[in-house]
């Protein structure tokens, strides 16, 4: 079996109203790769993920997705406010048809994985923004995704919380080795989390640079202050600036 989870060739997307959101995007993601996508607002990043998830269709080119189980995390945690944390998380395996005790067990495990053991009976409004995002992560984890899509999941959080959640995602990736696509507007987040960064131009989004990230999967927060990290950040920022203007 091929470990190629996502294979985009010349993908273009024009919405019915006439907006062209994507233009000839080539992107291959294998299991064990974590690709960060950076690009300016409105350049088609969410559209790209929607096609990767099967919710949207390319209007040009070929978009092949070979994943069996898909995780999809959004900027908003999108929890049901009247359900407890545990029930929110148990909701996903429910959709996949597991029995109730098995669902709750999986939900408990996933909550423990994201450090929320003590909070399963809380309601979403009793949690901080960072904790709600952890619940959202846990919910996707119950599906044991082999393709994990993230659409600016930590964009609304304060810097420290954002970095800590990034560490969690890295740890999960090291453990599970899914294929990851992580959309962000933060250059340092893209670089810190990924094995590869693709930089997109302003709309219509095209890939203007691809950076293979040379760091191993075990990463330390101090990495952000190294010369190599700074040099790669500069390259990505420059590509972003040039792609935006073009
Ligand atoms: P990003 O996530 O990079 O901010 P999006 O993929 O959300 O960008 O949007 C890219 C472009 O496509 C934007 O100009 C947006 O207005 C347009 N767009 C997004 N969704 C739709 C839609 N359902 N119908 C028409 N235009 C859309
Ligand atoms: Mg978006």
Coordinates of C-alpha atoms and ligand atoms in Angstrom, one line a residue:
X1 CA 0.0 0.0 0.0
X2 CA 1.3 3.4 -0.9
X3 CA 1.8 5.9 1.9
X4 CA 0.8 8.8 -0.3
X5 CA -2.2 10.3 1.4
X6 CA -2.7 13.4 -0.6
X7 CA -1.8 13.9 -4.3
X8 CA -2.7 17.2 -5.9
X9 CA -1.6 17.8 -9.4
X10 CA -2.3 21.1 -11.1
X11 CA -5.2 21.8 -8.8
X12 CA -7.2 24.9 -9.6
X13 CA -10.4 26.2 -8.1
X14 CA -12.8 28.8 -9.4
X15 CA -15.9 29.4 -7.4
X16 CA -19.2 29.7 -9.2
X17 CA -19.2 33.4 -8.7
X18 CA -16.0 33.7 -10.7
X19 CA -13.4 34.0 -7.9
X20 CA -10.3 32.0 -8.7
X21 CA -9.0 30.8 -5.3
X22 CA -6.3 28.3 -6.4
X23 CA -4.1 28.0 -9.5
X24 CA -2.0 24.9 -10.5
X25 CA -1.2 23.7 -7.0
X26 CA 1.0 20.6 -6.8
X27 CA 1.2 19.0 -3.4
X28 CA 2.1 15.5 -2.3
X29 CA 1.9 14.5 1.3
X30 CA 2.9 11.1 2.6
X31 CA 2.4 9.5 5.9
X32 CA 5.0 10.7 8.3
X33 CA 5.1 14.2 6.6
X34 CA 3.8 17.3 8.2
X35 CA 3.3 20.1 5.7
X36 CA 2.7 23.6 6.8
X37 CA 1.0 25.9 4.4
X38 CA 1.6 29.7 4.9
X39 CA 0.0 32.4 2.8
X40 CA -1.8 35.7 3.1
X41 CA -5.4 35.9 4.1
X42 CA -7.8 35.0 1.3
X43 CA -5.2 33.2 -0.8
X44 CA -7.2 29.9 -0.8
X45 CA -5.7 28.0 2.1
X46 CA -9.1 26.9 3.5
X47 CA -10.3 26.1 0.0
X48 CA -7.2 23.8 -0.3
X49 CA -8.1 22.0 2.9
X50 CA -11.7 21.6 1.9
X51 CA -10.6 19.9 -1.3
X52 CA -8.2 17.7 0.7
X53 CA -11.0 16.7 3.0
X54 CA -13.4 15.8 0.2
X55 CA -15.8 18.6 1.1
X56 CA -14.8 20.6 -1.9
X57 CA -13.9 19.8 -5.5
X58 CA -11.1 21.0 -7.7
X59 CA -12.3 22.7 -10.8
X60 CA -9.0 21.9 -12.6
X61 CA -6.3 19.3 -12.2
X62 CA -6.5 16.2 -10.1
X63 CA -6.9 15.9 -6.3
X64 CA -6.5 12.4 -5.1
X65 CA -7.0 11.7 -1.4
X66 CA -6.2 8.2 -0.2
X67 CA -6.9 8.6 3.6
X68 CA -9.2 6.3 5.3
X69 CA -9.7 8.3 8.5
X70 CA -9.6 12.1 8.4
X71 CA -9.0 14.5 11.2
X72 CA -10.0 18.2 10.6
X73 CA -9.5 20.9 13.2
X74 CA -10.7 24.5 12.7
X75 CA -9.9 27.8 14.2
X76 CA -13.1 27.6 16.3
X77 CA -13.3 24.6 18.6
X78 CA -16.9 24.1 17.4
X79 CA -18.1 22.3 20.5
X80 CA -21.8 21.8 21.3
X81 CA -22.3 24.1 24.3
X82 CA -24.9 21.9 26.0
X83 CA -22.8 18.7 26.0
X84 CA -20.1 17.9 28.5
X85 CA -16.5 17.8 27.4
X86 CA -16.6 14.0 27.4
X87 CA -19.8 13.9 25.4
X88 CA -18.5 16.3 22.9
X89 CA -15.5 14.1 22.3
X90 CA -17.5 10.9 22.3
X91 CA -19.7 12.4 19.6
X92 CA -17.2 11.6 16.9
X93 CA -16.7 7.9 17.4
X94 CA -20.5 7.9 17.6
X95 CA -20.7 9.0 14.0
X96 CA -18.5 6.1 13.1
X97 CA -20.8 3.6 14.8
X98 CA -18.9 2.4 17.9
X99 CA -21.0 1.3 20.9
X100 CA -21.4 3.7 23.8
X101 CA -19.0 2.2 26.3
X102 CA -16.3 1.9 23.7
X103 CA -17.0 5.5 22.6
X104 CA -16.6 6.9 26.1
X105 CA -13.4 4.9 26.6
X106 CA -11.9 6.3 23.5
X107 CA -13.0 9.8 24.4
X108 CA -11.4 9.4 27.9
X109 CA -8.2 8.2 26.4
X110 CA -8.1 11.1 23.9
X111 CA -8.8 13.7 26.7
X112 CA -6.0 12.2 28.7
X113 CA -3.7 12.5 25.7
X114 CA -4.3 16.2 25.5
X115 CA -3.9 16.7 29.2
X116 CA -7.6 17.2 30.1
X117 CA -8.2 14.2 32.4
X118 CA -9.9 16.2 35.1
X119 CA -12.3 18.1 32.9
X120 CA -14.5 15.6 31.3
X121 CA -17.7 16.7 33.1
X122 CA -17.1 20.4 32.4
X123 CA -19.2 22.3 29.9
X124 CA -17.3 24.1 27.1
X125 CA -18.0 27.6 28.5
X126 CA -16.2 26.6 31.7
X127 CA -12.9 26.1 29.8
X128 CA -10.4 28.6 28.5
X129 CA -9.9 29.0 24.7
X130 CA -6.8 26.9 24.8
X131 CA -8.6 24.1 26.6
X132 CA -11.5 24.2 24.2
X133 CA -9.0 23.8 21.4
X134 CA -7.5 20.8 23.2
X135 CA -11.0 19.3 23.4
X136 CA -11.4 19.8 19.6
X137 CA -8.0 18.1 19.1
X138 CA -9.1 15.2 21.3
X139 CA -12.3 14.8 19.3
X140 CA -10.4 14.4 16.1
X141 CA -7.9 12.0 17.8
X142 CA -10.7 9.6 18.6
X143 CA -10.9 8.9 14.8
X144 CA -7.2 7.9 14.7
X145 CA -6.7 9.9 11.6
X146 CA -4.2 8.9 8.9
X147 CA -4.6 12.4 7.3
X148 CA -4.9 15.3 9.8
X149 CA -5.9 18.7 8.5
X150 CA -5.5 21.8 10.6
X151 CA -7.0 25.2 9.5
X152 CA -5.3 27.9 11.5
X153 CA -6.3 26.1 14.7
X154 CA -4.4 28.2 17.2
X155 CA -4.7 31.6 15.4
X156 CA -7.1 33.0 18.1
X157 CA -5.0 32.0 21.1
X158 CA -2.3 33.9 23.0
X159 CA 1.3 33.3 22.0
X160 CA 2.3 31.0 24.9
X161 CA -0.9 28.9 24.7
X162 CA -0.3 28.6 21.0
X163 CA 3.2 27.4 21.4
X164 CA 2.2 24.8 24.0
X165 CA -0.5 23.5 21.8
X166 CA 2.1 23.3 19.0
X167 CA 4.2 21.2 21.3
X168 CA 1.3 18.9 21.8
X169 CA 0.7 18.5 18.0
X170 CA 4.4 17.8 17.5
X171 CA 4.2 15.1 20.2
X172 CA 1.1 13.5 18.6
X173 CA 2.7 13.6 15.2
X174 CA 5.9 11.9 16.6
X175 CA 3.6 9.2 18.1
X176 CA 1.1 8.6 15.4
X177 CA 3.0 9.6 12.2
X178 CA -0.1 10.7 10.4
X179 CA 0.1 12.8 7.2
X180 CA -0.4 16.4 8.4
X181 CA -1.4 19.6 6.6
X182 CA -1.3 22.6 8.9
X183 CA -2.5 26.0 7.6
X184 CA -1.2 29.0 9.5
X185 CA -0.3 32.6 8.9
X186 CA 2.6 32.4 11.4
X187 CA 6.0 31.8 9.8
X188 CA 7.6 30.6 13.1
X189 CA 4.7 28.2 13.8
X190 CA 4.9 26.8 10.3
X191 CA 8.6 26.2 10.6
X192 CA 8.5 24.8 14.2
X193 CA 5.8 22.2 13.5
X194 CA 6.5 20.9 10.1
X195 CA 8.7 18.7 8.0
X196 CA 8.1 20.9 5.0
X197 CA 6.7 24.4 4.5
X198 CA 4.9 25.5 1.4
X199 CA 4.5 29.2 0.8
X200 CA 1.5 30.5 -1.2
X201 CA 1.1 33.7 -3.2
X202 CA -1.8 36.1 -2.8
X203 CA -5.0 35.1 -4.6
X204 CA -5.2 33.1 -6.7
X205 CA -3.1 30.9 -4.4
X206 CA -0.1 29.3 -6.1
X207 CA 2.9 27.6 -4.4
X208 CA 5.8 30.1 -4.6
X209 CA 8.3 28.3 -2.5
X210 CA 8.8 24.9 -0.8
X211 CA 11.2 24.6 2.1
X212 CA 12.3 21.2 3.5
X213 CA 12.7 21.6 7.2
X214 CA 16.0 20.0 8.3
X215 CA 15.1 19.6 12.0
X216 CA 14.3 16.2 13.6
X217 CA 10.9 15.5 15.0
X218 CA 12.1 15.9 18.6
X219 CA 12.2 19.7 18.9
X220 CA 12.9 22.0 21.7
X221 CA 11.4 25.5 22.2
X222 CA 15.0 26.9 22.1
X223 CA 15.1 25.9 18.4
X224 CA 13.3 29.1 17.6
X225 CA 16.3 31.1 18.7
X226 CA 18.9 29.3 16.6
X227 CA 20.6 30.8 13.5
X228 CA 19.3 28.1 11.2
X229 CA 15.7 28.7 12.3
X230 CA 16.2 32.5 11.7
X231 CA 17.7 31.9 8.3
X232 CA 14.8 29.7 7.2
X233 CA 12.2 32.2 8.7
X234 CA 13.8 34.9 6.6
X235 CA 13.6 32.8 3.5
X236 CA 9.9 32.0 4.1
X237 CA 9.1 35.6 5.0
X238 CA 10.8 36.9 1.8
X239 CA 8.9 34.4 -0.3
X240 CA 5.6 35.5 1.3
X241 CA 6.4 39.1 0.7
X242 CA 7.3 38.5 -3.0
X243 CA 4.4 36.2 -3.6
X244 CA 2.0 38.8 -2.1
X245 CA 3.2 41.6 -4.3
X246 CA 3.3 39.5 -7.5
Ligands
LIG1 P1 -7.9 31.7 3.1 O1 -8.3 30.5 3.9 O2 -6.5 31.6 2.6 O3 -8.1 33.0 3.8 P2 -10.2 30.9 1.4 O4 -9.9 29.6 0.9 O5 -11.1 31.0 2.6 O6 -8.8 31.7 1.8 O7 -10.8 31.9 0.3 C1 -10.1 32.1 -0.9 C2 -10.9 33.0 -1.8 O8 -12.1 32.3 -2.2 C3 -11.4 34.3 -1.1 O9 -11.4 35.3 -2.0 C4 -12.8 33.9 -0.7 O10 -13.6 35.1 -0.7 C5 -13.3 33.0 -1.8 N1 -14.2 32.0 -1.4 C6 -14.1 31.1 -0.3 N2 -15.1 30.3 -0.2 C7 -16.0 30.7 -1.2 C8 -17.3 30.2 -1.6 N3 -17.9 29.2 -1.0 N4 -17.9 30.8 -2.7 C9 -17.3 31.8 -3.3 N5 -16.0 32.3 -3.0 C10 -15.4 31.7 -1.9
LIG2 MG1 -9.0 30.3 5.9

